[in-house]
Structure formats: structure tokens, C-alpha cells
Amino acid sequence: MMILWIKGLHIFFMLAWMAGLFYLPRLFVYHASTDIQAVKDAYKVMERRLWLFVTPFALLTLVFGVALIASYGSAWFRISGWLHVKMTLLIFVYAYHFYLFVLYKKFEKDENQHSSRFYRFLNEAPVIIILAVVLLAVAKPF
């Protein structure tokens, strides 16, 4: 029964994290589109608050994911090929998360060098990886 609570928390924190990962680059789109300093400053506040809000969800997703693996045991882990692929894809998602941090810091210093179009693409880029992660977790194809 405990494993279901762990799984539920893992899914909840993953959903909250993904919502933030989709929203932060959208803020970057709008931030990169303005030349008005007061508007830029408002986006800086929003970006900082979102970053501080969403990053613990990334950590809690990891904590509950590791707890799930530990609950199922090492024998299950060894034979779950889908999980190894999922974890590999998650390395890219965490790298994306920290790349957003680098960009957030550049906006904070008014050193952005990218267009709003770049951020639109960046906002949509992780969708395929996240889709693959979810499908692997649900279908467990191998």
C-alpha cells in the first residue's frame, strides 16, 4: 500500500515540475519581447519566483522516483529496460531544467542574447522527451 502513496507523490511532483518547465520559457518569450525596463523587471520577479517554486518539485520528483525503485527492489530494476531508457531521457530533462536556470540568470542581469522565437522553440522542445517518458512509464514496453 505504501508504494501507491510513493507513486502518487512521484506523479504529483512530476506534474508540478513539468508545469513550471513549460511556463518558465513562456515567461522568457515575453521577457525577450519587451524593451521596457519596468516590464523586464516585472518578468524578473515572476521568473525568480517560478524558479524557486518549481525547483523543489524537480528534487521531490527525483526523491520519490528513487523511493519507487527502492520499493520495487534491485531484481525488478535490473529487468526493467524501459526504466533505464526513461532514466536516460530524464537526464536530458534535468539538463534542460538547469539550462533554464542559466538563461534565467542571464535575464536577471539583462544579458539575454536570444530572440523570443528562440524561447518559443525552447518552450516546445521538451514535449517529445516528456511524452516518451510518460509512455515508457505507463506502457513499460520492455
mmCIF file of C-alpha atoms in Angstrom, residues 11-128:
data_model
loop_
_atom_site.group_PDB
_atom_site.id
_atom_site.type_symbol
_atom_site.label_atom_id
_atom_site.label_comp_id
_atom_site.label_asym_id
_atom_site.label_seq_id
_atom_site.Cartn_x
_atom_site.Cartn_y
_atom_site.Cartn_z
ATOM 1 C CA ILE A 11 3.399 11.687 -10.213
ATOM 2 C CA PHE A 12 2.129 14.798 -8.414
ATOM 3 C CA PHE A 13 5.570 16.371 -8.087
ATOM 4 C CA MET A 14 6.413 15.440 -11.680
ATOM 5 C CA LEU A 15 3.243 17.208 -12.884
ATOM 6 C CA ALA A 16 4.023 20.321 -10.848
ATOM 7 C CA TRP A 17 7.614 20.315 -12.111
ATOM 8 C CA MET A 18 6.565 19.926 -15.750
ATOM 9 C CA ALA A 19 4.057 22.768 -15.425
ATOM 10 C CA GLY A 20 6.899 25.013 -14.288
ATOM 11 C CA LEU A 21 9.220 23.782 -17.035
ATOM 12 C CA PHE A 22 6.616 24.738 -19.619
ATOM 13 C CA TYR A 23 5.773 28.092 -18.052
ATOM 14 C CA LEU A 24 9.279 29.448 -17.396
ATOM 15 C CA PRO A 25 10.339 29.513 -21.063
ATOM 16 C CA ARG A 26 6.972 31.111 -21.884
ATOM 17 C CA LEU A 27 7.892 33.924 -19.492
ATOM 18 C CA PHE A 28 11.217 34.141 -21.330
ATOM 19 C CA VAL A 29 9.303 34.589 -24.621
ATOM 20 C CA TYR A 30 7.500 37.613 -23.235
ATOM 21 C CA HIS A 31 10.578 38.934 -21.432
ATOM 22 C CA ALA A 32 12.638 38.812 -24.637
ATOM 23 C CA SER A 33 9.852 40.629 -26.498
ATOM 24 C CA THR A 34 9.961 43.834 -24.470
ATOM 25 C CA ASP A 35 12.320 46.766 -24.303
ATOM 26 C CA ILE A 36 10.577 48.487 -21.404
ATOM 27 C CA GLN A 37 12.727 48.175 -18.274
ATOM 28 C CA ALA A 38 9.770 48.227 -15.847
ATOM 29 C CA VAL A 39 8.207 45.302 -17.716
ATOM 30 C CA LYS A 40 11.540 43.470 -17.765
ATOM 31 C CA ASP A 41 11.825 43.966 -14.012
ATOM 32 C CA ALA A 42 8.343 42.533 -13.504
ATOM 33 C CA TYR A 43 9.297 39.453 -15.545
ATOM 34 C CA LYS A 44 12.448 39.059 -13.463
ATOM 35 C CA VAL A 45 10.335 38.822 -10.312
ATOM 36 C CA MET A 46 7.984 36.301 -11.921
ATOM 37 C CA GLU A 47 10.871 34.205 -13.249
ATOM 38 C CA ARG A 48 12.658 34.162 -9.892
ATOM 39 C CA ARG A 49 9.517 33.163 -8.010
ATOM 40 C CA LEU A 50 8.705 30.437 -10.509
ATOM 41 C CA TRP A 51 12.265 29.095 -10.448
ATOM 42 C CA LEU A 52 12.247 28.943 -6.644
ATOM 43 C CA PHE A 53 8.794 27.355 -6.677
ATOM 44 C CA VAL A 54 9.450 24.695 -9.316
ATOM 45 C CA THR A 55 12.967 23.534 -8.437
ATOM 46 C CA PRO A 56 11.926 21.739 -5.226
ATOM 47 C CA PHE A 57 9.401 19.815 -7.336
ATOM 48 C CA ALA A 58 12.244 18.575 -9.541
ATOM 49 C CA LEU A 59 14.080 17.363 -6.435
ATOM 50 C CA LEU A 60 10.987 15.757 -4.925
ATOM 51 C CA THR A 61 10.232 14.016 -8.224
ATOM 52 C CA LEU A 62 13.706 12.518 -8.060
ATOM 53 C CA VAL A 63 13.394 11.567 -4.382
ATOM 54 C CA PHE A 64 10.083 9.756 -4.876
ATOM 55 C CA GLY A 65 11.324 8.155 -8.104
ATOM 56 C CA VAL A 66 14.319 6.713 -6.283
ATOM 57 C CA ALA A 67 11.998 5.625 -3.456
ATOM 58 C CA LEU A 68 9.853 3.778 -6.005
ATOM 59 C CA ILE A 69 12.850 1.973 -7.443
ATOM 60 C CA ALA A 70 13.989 1.031 -3.940
ATOM 61 C CA SER A 71 10.482 -0.197 -3.083
ATOM 62 C CA TYR A 72 10.315 -2.458 -6.126
ATOM 63 C CA GLY A 73 13.800 -3.803 -5.471
ATOM 64 C CA SER A 74 17.031 -4.389 -7.343
ATOM 65 C CA ALA A 75 15.830 -7.504 -9.207
ATOM 66 C CA TRP A 76 12.937 -5.530 -10.686
ATOM 67 C CA PHE A 77 15.276 -2.656 -11.532
ATOM 68 C CA ARG A 78 17.655 -4.945 -13.428
ATOM 69 C CA ILE A 79 14.935 -6.385 -15.675
ATOM 70 C CA SER A 80 13.089 -3.104 -16.311
ATOM 71 C CA GLY A 81 14.719 -1.986 -19.550
ATOM 72 C CA TRP A 82 12.044 0.668 -20.084
ATOM 73 C CA LEU A 83 13.112 2.288 -16.801
ATOM 74 C CA HIS A 84 16.726 2.545 -17.925
ATOM 75 C CA VAL A 85 15.617 4.344 -21.092
ATOM 76 C CA LYS A 86 13.293 6.569 -19.033
ATOM 77 C CA MET A 87 16.116 7.486 -16.671
ATOM 78 C CA THR A 88 18.382 8.318 -19.602
ATOM 79 C CA LEU A 89 15.733 10.629 -21.024
ATOM 80 C CA LEU A 90 15.299 12.215 -17.606
ATOM 81 C CA ILE A 91 18.956 13.201 -17.619
ATOM 82 C CA PHE A 92 18.068 15.413 -20.601
ATOM 83 C CA VAL A 93 15.038 16.833 -18.785
ATOM 84 C CA TYR A 94 17.150 17.717 -15.735
ATOM 85 C CA ALA A 95 19.794 19.224 -18.038
ATOM 86 C CA TYR A 96 17.033 21.292 -19.655
ATOM 87 C CA HIS A 97 15.899 22.390 -16.199
ATOM 88 C CA PHE A 98 19.376 23.654 -15.349
ATOM 89 C CA TYR A 99 19.790 25.264 -18.768
ATOM 90 C CA LEU A 100 16.672 27.266 -17.944
ATOM 91 C CA PHE A 101 18.473 28.347 -14.771
ATOM 92 C CA VAL A 102 21.408 29.632 -16.849
ATOM 93 C CA LEU A 103 19.003 31.580 -19.049
ATOM 94 C CA TYR A 104 17.104 32.893 -16.016
ATOM 95 C CA LYS A 105 20.386 34.230 -14.598
ATOM 96 C CA LYS A 106 21.163 35.967 -17.904
ATOM 97 C CA PHE A 107 17.761 37.646 -17.897
ATOM 98 C CA GLU A 108 18.338 38.645 -14.287
ATOM 99 C CA LYS A 109 21.476 40.541 -15.368
ATOM 100 C CA ASP A 110 19.840 41.929 -18.531
ATOM 101 C CA GLU A 111 22.257 39.869 -20.618
ATOM 102 C CA ASN A 112 19.773 37.935 -22.739
ATOM 103 C CA GLN A 113 21.121 37.280 -26.239
ATOM 104 C CA HIS A 114 18.231 35.288 -27.716
ATOM 105 C CA SER A 115 15.058 36.266 -29.511
ATOM 106 C CA SER A 116 11.523 35.470 -28.422
ATOM 107 C CA ARG A 117 11.429 32.969 -31.308
ATOM 108 C CA PHE A 118 14.321 31.044 -29.727
ATOM 109 C CA TYR A 119 12.358 30.826 -26.476
ATOM 110 C CA ARG A 120 9.225 29.682 -28.291
ATOM 111 C CA PHE A 121 11.189 26.760 -29.708
ATOM 112 C CA LEU A 122 12.827 26.124 -26.344
ATOM 113 C CA ASN A 123 9.385 26.063 -24.739
ATOM 114 C CA GLU A 124 8.186 23.338 -27.118
ATOM 115 C CA ALA A 125 11.369 21.279 -27.374
ATOM 116 C CA PRO A 126 10.958 19.057 -24.291
ATOM 117 C CA VAL A 127 7.431 17.911 -25.187
ATOM 118 C CA ILE A 128 8.589 14.867 -27.179
#
